[in-house]
GROMACS .gro file of C-alpha atoms in nm:
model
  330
    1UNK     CA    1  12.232   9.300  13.372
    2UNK     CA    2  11.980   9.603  13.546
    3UNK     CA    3  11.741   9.395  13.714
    4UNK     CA    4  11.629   9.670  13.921
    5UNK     CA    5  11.279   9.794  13.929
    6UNK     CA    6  11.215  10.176  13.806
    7UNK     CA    7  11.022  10.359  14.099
    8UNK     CA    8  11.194  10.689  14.025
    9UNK     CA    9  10.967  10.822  13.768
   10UNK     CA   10  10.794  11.180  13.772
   11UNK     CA   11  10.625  11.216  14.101
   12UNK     CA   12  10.299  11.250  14.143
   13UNK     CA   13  10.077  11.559  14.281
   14UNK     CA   14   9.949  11.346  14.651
   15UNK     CA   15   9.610  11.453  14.535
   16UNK     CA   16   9.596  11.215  14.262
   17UNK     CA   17   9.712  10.938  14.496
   18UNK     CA   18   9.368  10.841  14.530
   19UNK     CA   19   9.349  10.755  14.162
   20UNK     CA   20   9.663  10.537  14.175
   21UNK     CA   21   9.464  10.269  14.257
   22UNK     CA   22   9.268  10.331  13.902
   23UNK     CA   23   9.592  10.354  13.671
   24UNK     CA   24   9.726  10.097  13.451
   25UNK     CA   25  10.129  10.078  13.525
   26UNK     CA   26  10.291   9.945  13.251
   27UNK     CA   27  10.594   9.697  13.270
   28UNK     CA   28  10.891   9.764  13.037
   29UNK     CA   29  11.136   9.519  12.928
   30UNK     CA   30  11.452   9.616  12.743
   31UNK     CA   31  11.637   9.352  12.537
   32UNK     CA   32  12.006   9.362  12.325
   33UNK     CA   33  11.833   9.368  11.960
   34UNK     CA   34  12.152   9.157  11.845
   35UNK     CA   35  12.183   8.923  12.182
   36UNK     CA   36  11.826   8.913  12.290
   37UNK     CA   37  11.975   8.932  12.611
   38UNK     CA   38  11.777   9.120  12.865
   39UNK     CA   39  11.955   9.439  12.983
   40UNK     CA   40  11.708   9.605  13.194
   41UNK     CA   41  11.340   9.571  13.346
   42UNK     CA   42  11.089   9.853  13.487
   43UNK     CA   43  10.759   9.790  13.632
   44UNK     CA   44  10.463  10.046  13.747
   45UNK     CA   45  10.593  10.267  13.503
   46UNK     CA   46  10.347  10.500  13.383
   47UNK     CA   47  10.147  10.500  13.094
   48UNK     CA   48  10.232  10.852  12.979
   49UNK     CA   49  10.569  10.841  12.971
   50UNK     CA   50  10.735  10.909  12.626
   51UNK     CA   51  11.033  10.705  12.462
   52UNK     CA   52  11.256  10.973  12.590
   53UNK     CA   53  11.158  10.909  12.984
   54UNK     CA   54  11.248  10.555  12.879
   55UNK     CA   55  11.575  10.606  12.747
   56UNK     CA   56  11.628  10.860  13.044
   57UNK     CA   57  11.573  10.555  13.288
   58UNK     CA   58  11.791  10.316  13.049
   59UNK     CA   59  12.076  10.570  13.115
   60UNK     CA   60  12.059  10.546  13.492
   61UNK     CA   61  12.125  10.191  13.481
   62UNK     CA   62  12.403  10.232  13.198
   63UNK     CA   63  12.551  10.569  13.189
   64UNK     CA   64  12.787  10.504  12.907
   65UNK     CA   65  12.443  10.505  12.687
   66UNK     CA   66  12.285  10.846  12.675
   67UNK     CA   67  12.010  10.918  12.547
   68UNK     CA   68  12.082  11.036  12.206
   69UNK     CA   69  12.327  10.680  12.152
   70UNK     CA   70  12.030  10.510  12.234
   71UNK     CA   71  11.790  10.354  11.932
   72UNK     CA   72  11.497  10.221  12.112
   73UNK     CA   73  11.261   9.973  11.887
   74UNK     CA   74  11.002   9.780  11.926
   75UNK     CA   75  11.145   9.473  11.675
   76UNK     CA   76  11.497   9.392  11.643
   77UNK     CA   77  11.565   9.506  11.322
   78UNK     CA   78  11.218   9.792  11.293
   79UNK     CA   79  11.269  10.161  11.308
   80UNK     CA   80  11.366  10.381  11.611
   81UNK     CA   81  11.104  10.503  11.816
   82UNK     CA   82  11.069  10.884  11.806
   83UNK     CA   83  11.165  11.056  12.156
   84UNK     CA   84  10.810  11.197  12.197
   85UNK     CA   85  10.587  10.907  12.124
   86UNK     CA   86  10.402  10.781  12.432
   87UNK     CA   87  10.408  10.455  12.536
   88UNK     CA   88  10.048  10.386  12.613
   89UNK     CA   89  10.000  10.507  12.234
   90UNK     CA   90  10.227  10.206  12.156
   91UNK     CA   91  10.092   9.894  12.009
   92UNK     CA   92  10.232   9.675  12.312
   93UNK     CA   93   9.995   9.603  12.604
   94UNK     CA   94  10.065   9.682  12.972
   95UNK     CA   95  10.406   9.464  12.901
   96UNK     CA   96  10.594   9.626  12.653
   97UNK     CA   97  10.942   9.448  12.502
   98UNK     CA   98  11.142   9.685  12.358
   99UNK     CA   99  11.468   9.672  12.173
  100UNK     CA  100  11.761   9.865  12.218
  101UNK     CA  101  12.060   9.937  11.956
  102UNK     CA  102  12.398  10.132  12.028
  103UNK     CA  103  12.434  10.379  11.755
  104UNK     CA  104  12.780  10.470  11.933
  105UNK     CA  105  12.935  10.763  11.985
  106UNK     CA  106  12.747  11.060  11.885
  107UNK     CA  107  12.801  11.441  11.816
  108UNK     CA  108  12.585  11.788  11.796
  109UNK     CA  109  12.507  11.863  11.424
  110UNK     CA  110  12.614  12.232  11.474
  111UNK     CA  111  12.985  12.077  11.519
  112UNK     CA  112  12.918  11.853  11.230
  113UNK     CA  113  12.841  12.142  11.019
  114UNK     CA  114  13.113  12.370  11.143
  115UNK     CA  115  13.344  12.095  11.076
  116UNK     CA  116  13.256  12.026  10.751
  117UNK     CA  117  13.208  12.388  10.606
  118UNK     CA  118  13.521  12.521  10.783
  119UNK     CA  119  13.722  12.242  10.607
  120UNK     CA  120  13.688  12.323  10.256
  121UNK     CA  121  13.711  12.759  10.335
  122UNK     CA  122  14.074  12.680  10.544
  123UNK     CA  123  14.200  12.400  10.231
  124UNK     CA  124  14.074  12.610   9.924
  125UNK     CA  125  14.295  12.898  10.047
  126UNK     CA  126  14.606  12.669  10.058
  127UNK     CA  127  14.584  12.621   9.709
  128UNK     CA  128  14.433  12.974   9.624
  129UNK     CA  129  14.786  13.144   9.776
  130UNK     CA  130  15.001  12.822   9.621
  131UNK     CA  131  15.171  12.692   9.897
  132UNK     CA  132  15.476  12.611   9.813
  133UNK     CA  133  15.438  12.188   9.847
  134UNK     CA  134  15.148  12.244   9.537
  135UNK     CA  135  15.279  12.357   9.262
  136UNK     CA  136  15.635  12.365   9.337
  137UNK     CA  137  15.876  12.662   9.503
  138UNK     CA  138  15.868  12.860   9.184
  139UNK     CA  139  15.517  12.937   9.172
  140UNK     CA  140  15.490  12.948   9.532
  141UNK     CA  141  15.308  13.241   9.639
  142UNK     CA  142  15.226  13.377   9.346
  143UNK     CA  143  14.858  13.515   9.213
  144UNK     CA  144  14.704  13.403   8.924
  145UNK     CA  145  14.680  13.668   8.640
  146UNK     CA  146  14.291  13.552   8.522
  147UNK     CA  147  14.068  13.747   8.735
  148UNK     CA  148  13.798  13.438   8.740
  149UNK     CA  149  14.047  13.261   8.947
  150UNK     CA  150  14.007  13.549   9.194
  151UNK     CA  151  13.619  13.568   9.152
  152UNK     CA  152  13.564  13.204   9.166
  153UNK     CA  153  13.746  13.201   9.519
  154UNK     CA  154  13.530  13.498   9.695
  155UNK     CA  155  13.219  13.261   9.559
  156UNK     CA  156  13.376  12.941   9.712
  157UNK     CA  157  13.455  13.154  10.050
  158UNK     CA  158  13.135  13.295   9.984
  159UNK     CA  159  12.950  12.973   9.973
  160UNK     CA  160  13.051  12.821  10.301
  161UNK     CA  161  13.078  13.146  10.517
  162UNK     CA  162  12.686  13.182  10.473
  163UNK     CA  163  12.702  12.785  10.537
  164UNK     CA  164  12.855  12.875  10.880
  165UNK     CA  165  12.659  13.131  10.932
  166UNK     CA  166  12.351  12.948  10.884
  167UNK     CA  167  12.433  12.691  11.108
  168UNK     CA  168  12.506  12.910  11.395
  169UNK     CA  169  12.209  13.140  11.360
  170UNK     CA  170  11.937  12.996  11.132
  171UNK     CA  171  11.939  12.575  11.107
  172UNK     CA  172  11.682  12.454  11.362
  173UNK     CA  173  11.801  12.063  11.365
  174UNK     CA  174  11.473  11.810  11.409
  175UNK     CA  175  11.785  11.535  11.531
  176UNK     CA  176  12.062  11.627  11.790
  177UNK     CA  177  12.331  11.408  11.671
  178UNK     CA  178  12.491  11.191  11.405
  179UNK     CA  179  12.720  10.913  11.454
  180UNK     CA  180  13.035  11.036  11.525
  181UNK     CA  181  13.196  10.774  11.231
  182UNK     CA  182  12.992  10.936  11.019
  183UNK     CA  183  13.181  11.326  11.010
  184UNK     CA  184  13.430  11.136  10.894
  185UNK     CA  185  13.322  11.028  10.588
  186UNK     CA  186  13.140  11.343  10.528
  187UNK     CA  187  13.515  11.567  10.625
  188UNK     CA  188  13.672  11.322  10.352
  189UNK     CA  189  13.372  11.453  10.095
  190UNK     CA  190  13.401  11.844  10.170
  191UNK     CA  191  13.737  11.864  10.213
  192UNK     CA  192  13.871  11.638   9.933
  193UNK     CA  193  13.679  11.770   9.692
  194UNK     CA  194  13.767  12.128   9.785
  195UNK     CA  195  14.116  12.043   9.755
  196UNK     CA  196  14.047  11.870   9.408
  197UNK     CA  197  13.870  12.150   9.251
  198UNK     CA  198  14.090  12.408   9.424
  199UNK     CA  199  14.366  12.231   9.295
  200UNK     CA  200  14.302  12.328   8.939
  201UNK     CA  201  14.123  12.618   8.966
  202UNK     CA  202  14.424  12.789   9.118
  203UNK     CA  203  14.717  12.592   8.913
  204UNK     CA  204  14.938  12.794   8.710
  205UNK     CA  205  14.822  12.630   8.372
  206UNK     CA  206  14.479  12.723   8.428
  207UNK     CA  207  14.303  12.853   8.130
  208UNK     CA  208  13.977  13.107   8.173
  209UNK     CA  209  13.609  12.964   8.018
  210UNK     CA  210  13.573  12.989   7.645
  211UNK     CA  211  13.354  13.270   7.587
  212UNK     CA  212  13.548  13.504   7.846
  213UNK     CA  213  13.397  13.763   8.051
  214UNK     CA  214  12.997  13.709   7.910
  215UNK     CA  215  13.040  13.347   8.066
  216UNK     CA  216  13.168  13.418   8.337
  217UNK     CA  217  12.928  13.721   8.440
  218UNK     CA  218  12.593  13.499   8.356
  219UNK     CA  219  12.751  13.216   8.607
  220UNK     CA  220  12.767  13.527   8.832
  221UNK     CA  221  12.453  13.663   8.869
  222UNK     CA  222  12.311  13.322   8.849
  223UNK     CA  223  12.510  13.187   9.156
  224UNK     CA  224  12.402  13.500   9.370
  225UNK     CA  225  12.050  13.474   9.281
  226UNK     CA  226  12.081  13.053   9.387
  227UNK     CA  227  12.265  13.172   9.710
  228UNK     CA  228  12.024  13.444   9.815
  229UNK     CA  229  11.759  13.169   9.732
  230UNK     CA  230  11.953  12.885   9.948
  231UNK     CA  231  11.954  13.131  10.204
  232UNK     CA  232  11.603  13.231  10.182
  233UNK     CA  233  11.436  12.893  10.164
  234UNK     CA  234  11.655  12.842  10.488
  235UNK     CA  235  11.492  13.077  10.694
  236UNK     CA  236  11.139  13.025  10.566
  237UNK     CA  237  11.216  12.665  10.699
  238UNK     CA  238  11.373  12.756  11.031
  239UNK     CA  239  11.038  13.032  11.124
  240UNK     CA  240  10.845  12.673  11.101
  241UNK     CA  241  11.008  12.547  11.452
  242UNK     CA  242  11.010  12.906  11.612
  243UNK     CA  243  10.835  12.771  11.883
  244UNK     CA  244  11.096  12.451  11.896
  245UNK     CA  245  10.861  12.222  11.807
  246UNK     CA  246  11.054  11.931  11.641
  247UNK     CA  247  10.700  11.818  11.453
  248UNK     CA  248  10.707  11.808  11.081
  249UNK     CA  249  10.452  12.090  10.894
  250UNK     CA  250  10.385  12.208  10.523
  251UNK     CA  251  10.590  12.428  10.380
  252UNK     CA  252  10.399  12.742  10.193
  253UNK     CA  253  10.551  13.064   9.966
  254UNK     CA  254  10.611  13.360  10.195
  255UNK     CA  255  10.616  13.739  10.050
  256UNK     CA  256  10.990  13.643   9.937
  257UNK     CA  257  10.987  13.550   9.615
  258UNK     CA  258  11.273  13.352   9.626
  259UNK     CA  259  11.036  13.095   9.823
  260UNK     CA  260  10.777  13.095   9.550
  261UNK     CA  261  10.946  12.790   9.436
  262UNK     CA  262  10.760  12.595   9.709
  263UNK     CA  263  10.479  12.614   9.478
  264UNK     CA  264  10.667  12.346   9.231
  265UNK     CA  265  10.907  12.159   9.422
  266UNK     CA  266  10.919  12.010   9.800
  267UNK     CA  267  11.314  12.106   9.856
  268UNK     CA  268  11.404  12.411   9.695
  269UNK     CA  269  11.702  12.469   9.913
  270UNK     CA  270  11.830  12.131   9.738
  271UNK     CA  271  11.709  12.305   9.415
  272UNK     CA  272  11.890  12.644   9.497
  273UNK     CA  273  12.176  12.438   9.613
  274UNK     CA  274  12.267  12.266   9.257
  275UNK     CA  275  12.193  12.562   9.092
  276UNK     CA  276  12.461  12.767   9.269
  277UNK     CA  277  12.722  12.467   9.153
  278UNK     CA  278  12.630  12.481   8.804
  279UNK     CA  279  12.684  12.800   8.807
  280UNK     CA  280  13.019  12.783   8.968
  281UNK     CA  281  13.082  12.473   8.724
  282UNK     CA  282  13.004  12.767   8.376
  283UNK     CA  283  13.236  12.985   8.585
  284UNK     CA  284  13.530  12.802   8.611
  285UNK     CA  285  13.437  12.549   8.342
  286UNK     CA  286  13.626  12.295   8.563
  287UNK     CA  287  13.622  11.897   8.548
  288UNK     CA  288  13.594  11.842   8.867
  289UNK     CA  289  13.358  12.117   8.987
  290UNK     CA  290  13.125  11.942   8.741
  291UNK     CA  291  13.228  11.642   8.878
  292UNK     CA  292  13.157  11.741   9.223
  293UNK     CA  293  12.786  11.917   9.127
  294UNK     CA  294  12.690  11.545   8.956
  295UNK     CA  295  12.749  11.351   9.271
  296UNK     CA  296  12.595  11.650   9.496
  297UNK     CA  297  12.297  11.721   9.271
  298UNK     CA  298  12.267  11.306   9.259
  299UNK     CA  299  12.273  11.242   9.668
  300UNK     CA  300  12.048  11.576   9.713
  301UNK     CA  301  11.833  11.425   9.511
  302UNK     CA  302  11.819  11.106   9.692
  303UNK     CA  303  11.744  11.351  10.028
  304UNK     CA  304  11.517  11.527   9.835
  305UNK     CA  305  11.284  11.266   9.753
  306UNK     CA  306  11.306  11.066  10.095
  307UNK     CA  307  11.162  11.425  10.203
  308UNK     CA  308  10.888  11.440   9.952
  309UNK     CA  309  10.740  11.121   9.978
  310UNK     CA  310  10.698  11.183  10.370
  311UNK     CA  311  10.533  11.470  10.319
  312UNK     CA  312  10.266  11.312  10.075
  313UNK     CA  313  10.286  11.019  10.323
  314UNK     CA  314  10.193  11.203  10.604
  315UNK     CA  315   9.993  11.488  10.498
  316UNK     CA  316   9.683  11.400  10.248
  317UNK     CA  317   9.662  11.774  10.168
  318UNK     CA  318   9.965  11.802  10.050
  319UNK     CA  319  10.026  11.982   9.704
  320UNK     CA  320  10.022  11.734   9.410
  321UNK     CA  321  10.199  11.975   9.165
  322UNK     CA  322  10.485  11.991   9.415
  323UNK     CA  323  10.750  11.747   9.280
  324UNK     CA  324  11.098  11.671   9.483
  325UNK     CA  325  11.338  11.894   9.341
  326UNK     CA  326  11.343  11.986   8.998
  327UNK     CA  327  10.960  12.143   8.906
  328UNK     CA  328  10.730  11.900   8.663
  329UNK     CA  329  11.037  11.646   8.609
  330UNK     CA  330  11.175  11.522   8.950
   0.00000   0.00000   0.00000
């Protein structure tokens, strides 16, 4: 247990040490949410300080718990505290009792995201070339004579190579980390069903859509017009944290039209995002690409409507015709 006091804190220009005398120091106690045992106390700590200078001070006393494994409440089971809220702000007193919670080992959401969309480019092409443990040593090797197969893998590549990209030069993240238990789970998803849908796309038997090359051209110039959007709404929502400010704000139309559809919906990137699978699903009319654009378009929704009802929650202004991701339905 850290019983020692925290006097390191910012220090202080010497002349405001006159005005020490006037300032409220506030006394922090951190307990184990689960064990209610107490794992570190701080007095004259300053009333400015954010959650973030707290967790900062935790770490000195425990350095296997940085900052961004930390979850710092103020009930045992309540929400995490946001890095910049201040603690006099805090509805505690000059003795606050806060609660701490290991959200173990963590990792940068750019990795995350490389991880995950690398997976799916490096397994589709194992199928698309028909390794030889696939489809046995006979077809090994050899190329599909349906040109859709061909198309529908530049999409796929397509797809996640402007994923990657995005995540290296456009995604602004508003959280550092995720639990590092939880790329796993997400890998399985990607990957698996890249390999599933890869699987038959690419297998010898393989049979083209039913109404040939019309189908297959619509599903076309839909899925580049939902990319391009994707990609659009993307940016429009990364120049709202040029300045790196993590704080939520309204998103508005810009002179793209491709982000007009912030005028109906609060997640068009979700919106885009579905759109681009159901028009892979026409192309390939494949099981399990429809499959796969059911579950996606159901957990994007699920995102998608977490999102909107924080926005109406925390701005009053906010657009009522907006609705979370599919315009006047949903």
């Amino acid at each position: 247990m850290c019983m020692a006091c925290w006097r390191g804190v910012p220090r202080r220009d010497p002349c405001k040490a006159a005005m020490s005398s006037r300032i409220s120091f506030f006394e922090v106690e951190i307990l184990d949410c689960k064990t209610m045992r107490q794992l570190c106390f701080f007095d004259k700590v300053e009333p400015h300080l954010t959650v973030n200078d707290v967790k900062l001070m935790f770490h000195k006393c425990y350095p296997q718990w940085y900052p961004a494994r930390q979850s710092i409440r103020m009930e045992p089971k309540g929400r995490s505290l946001k890095d910049e809220e201040i603690l006099q702000d805090l509805p505690v007193g000059t003795t606050a009792t806060l609660y701490f919670k290991d959200l173990g080992p963590q990792i940068g959401w750019t990795l995350v995201f490389l991880t995950e969309y690398a997976g799916p480019l490096f397994v589709y092409f194992l199928f698309y070339f028909r390794m030889p443990f696939f489809y046995g040593l006979a077809k090994a090797f050899t190329s599909s004579p349906h040109s859709v197969v061909h198309l529908a893998c530049c999409c796929h590549s397509f797809h996640y190579i402007k994923r990657l990209i995005e995540t290296i030069f456009v995604h602004r993240f508003s959280h550092g980390t995720m639990p590092l238990r939880s790329i796993v789970k997400n890998c399985f998803y990607y990957w698996g069903f890249a390999a599933w849908l890869a699987y038959y796309i690419n297998h010898p038997l393989y049979t083209p859509p039913s109404y040939g090359k019309k189908q297959i051209s619509l599903a076309m110039i839909m899925f580049l017009i939902c990319e391009t959007g994707n990609f659009s709404i993307h940016v429009a929502l990364s120049n709202l944290r040029q300045d790196g400010s993590r704080s939520r704000r309204i998103p508005f139309p810009t002179r793209n039209p491709f982000t007009w559809l912030f005028l109906f919906v609060s997640c068009p990137n979700y919106t885009y995002e579905v759109g681009s699978w159901i028009s892979f699903t026409v192309m390939t009319q494949c099981v399990p690409v429809g499959l796969f654009t059911l579950i996606g378009f159901i957990q994007m929704t699920i995102w998608a409507k977490d999102k909107h009802h924080r926005y109406v929650k925390e701005f009053k202004d906010y657009p009522r015709l907006r609705m979370s991701i599919v315009p006047f339905l949903l």
